[in-house]
């Protein structure tokens, strides 16, 4: 870690604590050259493994953009979408792995979206699960109804 003041490469950790969100570590450091202190916040970086094998950083904004298309014309606010994006990211981080297959992101979206809006859920699920016929929609609606009834 380089000192942000003098750019010296040697710093030492004085204190480490789990941050309030529980998903990152806050470290208090001191530069061995200029003796100034500073804090760092370390998070595990999530990466998405696409079907093609391409790896790219996880983007909460991409999740929100994809879900917002399913929510078009529905009574879902930007704050609702932001909370859903945060919940999806937290659920993925809680798995404890840094490389996530792209299809797992879609699965992680389905549950919180079903609680947010039924119609948006069916729109998203129809694309994600590649519904081919009306029977797929009927089965999806029945699954959603049974999940709602068990709650």
XYZ file of N, CA and C in Angstrom:
453
model
N 0.849 -1.173 0.000
C 0.000 0.000 0.000
C 0.892 1.234 0.000
N 0.696 2.122 -0.966
C 1.469 3.356 -1.046
C 0.847 4.431 -0.166
N 1.687 5.207 0.480
C 1.230 6.320 1.309
C 0.590 7.377 0.404
N -0.611 7.843 0.720
C -1.247 8.858 -0.126
C -0.584 10.236 -0.020
N 0.269 10.421 0.995
C 0.925 11.715 1.187
C 2.279 11.801 0.500
N 3.145 10.805 0.764
C 4.510 10.866 0.217
C 4.770 9.807 -0.844
N 3.792 8.927 -1.098
C 3.878 7.860 -2.105
C 4.892 6.773 -1.766
N 5.366 6.741 -0.540
C 6.300 5.702 -0.119
C 5.572 4.358 -0.110
N 6.259 3.294 -0.502
C 5.624 1.992 -0.673
C 5.482 1.199 0.619
N 6.156 1.592 1.677
C 6.147 0.800 2.897
C 5.256 1.448 3.951
N 4.133 0.793 4.244
C 3.254 1.245 5.317
C 2.972 0.055 6.218
N 2.601 0.339 7.452
C 2.280 -0.754 8.358
C 0.863 -0.580 8.881
N 0.241 -1.706 9.151
C -1.132 -1.718 9.646
C -1.106 -1.554 11.161
N -1.836 -0.547 11.648
C -1.923 -0.316 13.086
C -3.148 -0.999 13.694
N -4.239 -1.053 12.905
C -5.480 -1.615 13.422
C -6.326 -2.115 12.258
N -6.995 -3.236 12.438
C -7.919 -3.783 11.432
C -9.244 -4.084 12.100
N -10.331 -3.680 11.435
C -11.671 -3.946 11.958
C -12.605 -4.261 10.811
N -13.574 -5.095 11.096
C -14.618 -5.356 10.121
C -15.495 -4.109 10.070
N -15.774 -3.626 8.867
C -16.590 -2.423 8.710
C -18.027 -2.699 9.121
N -18.799 -1.631 9.273
C -20.184 -1.735 9.739
C -21.031 -2.641 8.862
N -20.762 -2.651 7.551
C -21.566 -3.471 6.643
C -21.229 -4.951 6.760
N -20.127 -5.276 7.422
C -19.718 -6.659 7.598
C -19.105 -7.283 6.362
N -19.020 -6.523 5.277
C -18.528 -7.048 4.010
C -17.161 -6.501 3.625
N -16.602 -5.662 4.474
C -15.309 -5.076 4.156
C -14.489 -4.927 5.440
N -13.198 -4.636 5.251
C -12.281 -4.474 6.379
C -11.703 -3.072 6.332
N -11.766 -2.390 7.459
C -11.197 -1.049 7.580
C -9.858 -1.191 8.287
N -8.819 -0.646 7.666
C -7.482 -0.725 8.257
C -6.942 0.680 8.498
N -6.349 0.859 9.657
C -5.657 2.104 9.987
C -4.181 1.832 9.737
N -3.555 2.667 8.916
C -2.165 2.446 8.518
C -1.302 3.654 8.867
N 0.010 3.405 8.935
C 0.971 4.483 9.161
C 2.137 4.300 8.201
N 2.539 5.394 7.587
C 3.660 5.380 6.650
C 4.964 5.309 7.441
N 5.870 4.442 7.021
C 7.152 4.317 7.719
C 8.115 5.432 7.328
N 7.795 6.184 6.280
C 8.666 7.274 5.844
C 8.260 8.612 6.464
N 7.004 9.029 6.280
C 6.574 10.348 6.760
C 5.787 10.272 8.070
N 5.472 9.076 8.535
C 4.757 8.808 9.788
C 3.306 9.284 9.811
N 2.767 9.680 8.666
C 1.363 10.091 8.630
C 0.482 8.852 8.628
N -0.731 9.032 9.170
C -1.680 7.934 9.270
C -2.830 8.127 8.287
N -3.356 7.009 7.816
C -4.497 7.046 6.902
C -5.258 5.739 7.021
N -6.481 5.746 6.519
C -7.333 4.555 6.581
C -7.571 4.003 5.187
N -7.739 2.690 5.123
C -8.115 2.037 3.868
C -9.344 1.180 4.137
N -10.125 0.978 3.102
C -11.301 0.122 3.174
C -11.127 -0.948 2.109
N -11.047 -2.188 2.537
C -10.781 -3.286 1.618
C -12.030 -4.136 1.443
N -12.372 -4.393 0.181
C -13.518 -5.222 -0.154
C -13.086 -6.303 -1.119
N -13.734 -7.445 -1.023
C -13.496 -8.499 -1.989
C -14.095 -8.034 -3.315
N -13.338 -8.142 -4.379
C -13.848 -7.742 -5.683
C -14.574 -8.916 -6.322
N -15.814 -8.668 -6.680
C -16.608 -9.683 -7.366
C -16.376 -9.577 -8.860
N -16.206 -10.718 -9.501
C -16.103 -10.740 -10.957
C -17.133 -11.718 -11.503
N -17.610 -11.411 -12.699
C -18.627 -12.217 -13.355
C -17.972 -13.030 -14.456
N -18.254 -14.321 -14.462
C -17.751 -15.200 -15.513
C -18.899 -15.412 -16.499
N -18.748 -14.850 -17.691
C -19.776 -14.961 -18.728
C -19.765 -16.371 -19.331
N -20.823 -16.711 -20.057
C -20.900 -18.023 -20.702
C -19.738 -18.244 -21.672
N -19.275 -17.154 -22.284
C -18.177 -17.254 -23.247
C -16.822 -17.447 -22.565
N -16.801 -17.323 -21.225
C -15.550 -17.449 -20.490
C -14.905 -16.112 -20.171
N -15.441 -15.039 -20.725
C -14.927 -13.698 -20.465
C -15.222 -13.326 -19.012
N -14.254 -12.707 -18.370
C -14.410 -12.284 -16.977
C -14.434 -10.768 -16.936
N -15.432 -10.215 -16.219
C -15.516 -8.764 -16.060
C -15.949 -8.446 -14.637
N -15.638 -7.247 -14.150
C -16.030 -6.885 -12.782
C -17.552 -6.846 -12.636
N -18.036 -7.239 -11.455
C -19.464 -7.164 -11.166
C -19.885 -5.702 -11.152
N -21.049 -5.422 -11.714
C -21.572 -4.060 -11.734
C -23.005 -4.061 -11.227
N -23.202 -3.427 -10.094
C -24.549 -3.300 -9.540
C -25.432 -2.514 -10.502
N -24.849 -1.540 -11.208
C -25.601 -0.718 -12.158
C -26.167 -1.568 -13.298
N -25.401 -2.569 -13.745
C -25.907 -3.448 -14.801
C -27.096 -4.266 -14.316
N -27.056 -4.683 -13.078
C -28.186 -5.411 -12.493
C -29.410 -4.507 -12.463
N -29.218 -3.284 -11.983
C -30.333 -2.338 -11.881
C -30.888 -2.013 -13.260
N -30.022 -1.835 -14.253
C -30.473 -1.541 -15.616
C -31.303 -2.694 -16.171
N -30.840 -3.912 -15.975
C -31.574 -5.078 -16.464
C -32.926 -5.222 -15.801
N -32.979 -5.003 -14.504
C -34.240 -5.131 -13.775
C -35.177 -3.974 -14.115
N -34.627 -2.800 -14.338
C -35.481 -1.640 -14.640
C -36.252 -1.837 -15.940
N -35.689 -2.589 -16.874
C -36.411 -2.884 -18.117
C -37.649 -3.728 -17.818
N -37.523 -4.673 -16.903
C -38.661 -5.507 -16.526
C -39.690 -4.711 -15.722
N -39.252 -3.627 -15.080
C -40.133 -2.823 -14.231
C -40.758 -1.639 -14.972
N -40.472 -1.512 -16.248
C -40.993 -0.379 -17.016
C -42.519 -0.364 -16.968
N -43.077 0.785 -16.590
C -44.520 0.937 -16.498
C -45.120 0.396 -15.219
N -44.297 -0.082 -14.321
C -44.758 -0.632 -13.047
C -44.511 0.382 -11.936
N -45.224 0.266 -10.811
C -45.033 1.217 -9.704
C -43.788 0.881 -8.870
N -42.631 0.910 -9.514
C -41.356 0.616 -8.860
C -40.479 1.852 -8.985
N -39.992 2.363 -7.859
C -39.185 3.587 -7.856
C -37.703 3.267 -8.063
N -36.940 4.305 -8.336
C -35.489 4.156 -8.456
C -34.889 3.700 -7.125
N -35.465 4.159 -6.021
C -34.981 3.710 -4.702
C -35.223 2.216 -4.516
N -36.369 1.728 -4.983
C -36.649 0.294 -4.912
C -35.611 -0.489 -5.703
N -35.292 0.013 -6.897
C -34.303 -0.663 -7.744
C -32.919 -0.629 -7.106
N -32.570 0.508 -6.490
C -31.269 0.619 -5.831
C -31.171 -0.367 -4.668
N -32.247 -0.486 -3.883
C -32.256 -1.453 -2.772
C -32.140 -2.880 -3.291
N -32.847 -3.177 -4.382
C -32.764 -4.509 -4.972
C -31.335 -4.793 -5.444
N -30.718 -3.827 -6.107
C -29.334 -4.002 -6.557
C -28.384 -4.246 -5.403
N -28.573 -3.503 -4.313
C -27.732 -3.680 -3.136
C -27.962 -5.057 -2.516
N -29.226 -5.475 -2.442
C -29.539 -6.785 -1.874
C -28.932 -7.912 -2.698
N -29.006 -7.794 -4.018
C -28.419 -8.808 -4.894
C -26.911 -8.878 -4.667
N -26.254 -7.719 -4.625
C -24.804 -7.706 -4.403
C -24.444 -8.304 -3.043
N -25.188 -7.949 -2.010
C -24.910 -8.495 -0.678
C -25.090 -10.017 -0.656
N -26.135 -10.499 -1.313
C -26.363 -11.952 -1.374
C -25.233 -12.659 -2.104
N -24.743 -12.059 -3.176
C -23.639 -12.666 -3.921
C -22.356 -12.649 -3.095
N -22.093 -11.546 -2.405
C -20.896 -11.464 -1.558
C -20.968 -12.469 -0.407
N -22.177 -12.702 0.098
C -22.352 -13.624 1.226
C -22.013 -15.058 0.839
N -22.001 -15.352 -0.456
C -21.624 -16.697 -0.895
C -20.149 -16.975 -0.636
N -19.359 -15.908 -0.500
C -17.952 -16.065 -0.154
C -17.036 -16.437 -1.302
N -17.512 -16.306 -2.533
C -16.665 -16.579 -3.690
C -16.502 -15.283 -4.488
N -15.367 -15.149 -5.139
C -15.115 -13.913 -5.884
C -15.511 -14.025 -7.349
N -15.577 -15.250 -7.884
C -15.983 -15.440 -9.283
C -17.384 -16.029 -9.325
N -18.283 -15.294 -9.971
C -19.683 -15.691 -10.011
C -20.108 -15.931 -11.448
N -20.629 -17.105 -11.761
C -21.156 -17.328 -13.117
C -22.331 -16.382 -13.386
N -22.444 -15.892 -14.605
C -23.466 -14.906 -14.961
C -24.870 -15.401 -14.647
N -25.120 -16.694 -14.826
C -26.479 -17.189 -14.574
C -26.861 -17.109 -13.102
N -25.886 -17.141 -12.189
C -26.186 -17.024 -10.764
C -26.658 -15.620 -10.406
N -26.238 -14.629 -11.181
C -26.703 -13.269 -10.933
C -28.197 -13.187 -11.239
N -28.608 -13.799 -12.340
C -30.033 -13.832 -12.671
C -30.839 -14.533 -11.598
N -30.321 -15.631 -11.077
C -30.999 -16.344 -9.995
C -31.084 -15.486 -8.735
N -30.026 -14.730 -8.467
C -30.004 -13.869 -7.288
C -30.998 -12.714 -7.416
N -31.347 -12.334 -8.638
C -32.298 -11.253 -8.867
C -33.734 -11.739 -8.662
N -34.017 -12.986 -9.014
C -35.394 -13.473 -9.041
C -36.126 -13.366 -7.697
N -35.508 -13.797 -6.625
C -36.213 -13.785 -5.336
C -36.566 -12.372 -4.870
N -35.599 -11.434 -4.808
C -35.997 -10.085 -4.363
C -36.974 -9.405 -5.326
N -36.866 -9.714 -6.610
C -37.778 -9.109 -7.580
C -39.191 -9.649 -7.393
N -39.331 -10.915 -7.014
C -40.667 -11.473 -6.791
C -41.357 -10.789 -5.616
N -40.573 -10.323 -4.647
C -41.140 -9.611 -3.500
C -41.456 -8.158 -3.840
N -40.769 -7.627 -4.852
C -40.954 -6.228 -5.234
C -42.178 -6.032 -6.122
N -42.300 -6.850 -7.183
C -43.409 -6.673 -8.125
C -43.610 -7.962 -8.920
N -44.824 -8.498 -8.865
C -45.117 -9.775 -9.528
C -44.983 -9.701 -11.045
N -45.495 -8.623 -11.634
C -45.455 -8.490 -13.097
C -44.015 -8.332 -13.577
N -43.233 -7.508 -12.882
C -41.825 -7.337 -13.246
C -41.079 -8.665 -13.103
N -41.423 -9.425 -12.061
C -40.814 -10.735 -11.869
C -41.095 -11.632 -13.069
N -42.354 -11.696 -13.497
C -42.712 -12.560 -14.623
C -42.029 -12.103 -15.911
N -41.909 -10.797 -16.104
C -41.204 -10.290 -17.286
C -39.745 -10.734 -17.266
N -39.100 -10.529 -16.122
C -37.679 -10.880 -15.989
C -37.489 -12.384 -16.121
N -38.343 -13.156 -15.436
C -38.229 -14.609 -15.468
C -38.467 -15.153 -16.873
N -39.377 -14.534 -17.624
C -39.669 -15.034 -18.972
C -38.465 -14.912 -19.886
N -37.677 -13.872 -19.691
C -36.463 -13.709 -20.493
C -35.342 -14.571 -19.924
N -35.159 -14.498 -18.599
C -34.053 -15.215 -17.971
C -34.197 -16.729 -18.114
N -35.414 -17.225 -17.883
C -35.641 -18.672 -17.962
C -36.040 -19.128 -19.357
N -36.063 -18.202 -20.302
C -36.328 -18.485 -21.721
C -37.651 -19.219 -21.924
N -38.734 -18.580 -21.480
C -40.053 -19.160 -21.695
C -40.320 -19.239 -23.193
N -40.809 -20.413 -23.648
C -41.053 -20.637 -25.068
C -42.533 -20.637 -25.441
N -43.385 -20.957 -24.473
C -44.806 -21.081 -24.797
C -45.642 -20.627 -23.599
N -46.948 -20.596 -23.797
C -47.853 -20.165 -22.739
C -47.785 -21.073 -21.517
N -47.544 -22.345 -21.742
C -47.450 -23.277 -20.616
C -46.315 -22.891 -19.663
N -45.227 -22.356 -20.219
C -44.113 -21.887 -19.380
C -44.571 -20.736 -18.491
N -45.371 -19.813 -19.067
C -45.894 -18.694 -18.283
C -46.847 -19.186 -17.194
N -47.716 -20.114 -17.549
C -48.668 -20.661 -16.573
C -47.911 -21.325 -15.432
N -46.900 -22.106 -15.754
C -46.098 -22.766 -14.719
C -45.373 -21.725 -13.855
N -44.867 -20.678 -14.490
C -44.190 -19.616 -13.747
C -45.136 -18.897 -12.807
N -46.356 -18.639 -13.267
C -47.356 -17.978 -12.422
C -47.740 -18.879 -11.257
N -47.906 -20.160 -11.513
C -48.245 -21.100 -10.439
C -47.116 -21.188 -9.413
N -45.887 -21.212 -9.876
C -44.743 -21.224 -8.951
C -44.734 -19.972 -8.084
N -45.006 -18.825 -8.704
C -45.039 -17.559 -7.980
C -46.174 -17.561 -6.957
N -47.340 -18.052 -7.352
C -48.481 -18.116 -6.425
C -48.188 -19.025 -5.238
N -47.600 -20.169 -5.500
C -47.306 -21.098 -4.397
C -46.242 -20.518 -3.469
N -45.270 -19.799 -4.027
C -44.246 -19.156 -3.195
C -44.869 -18.068 -2.326
N -45.810 -17.296 -2.887
C -46.487 -16.243 -2.141
C -47.365 -16.846 -1.037
N -48.011 -17.965 -1.360
C -48.890 -18.609 -0.376
C -48.090 -19.172 0.800
N -46.879 -19.662 0.541
C -46.071 -20.246 1.621
C -45.438 -19.182 2.521
N -45.410 -17.940 2.040
C -44.864 -16.841 2.864
C -45.883 -16.459 3.864
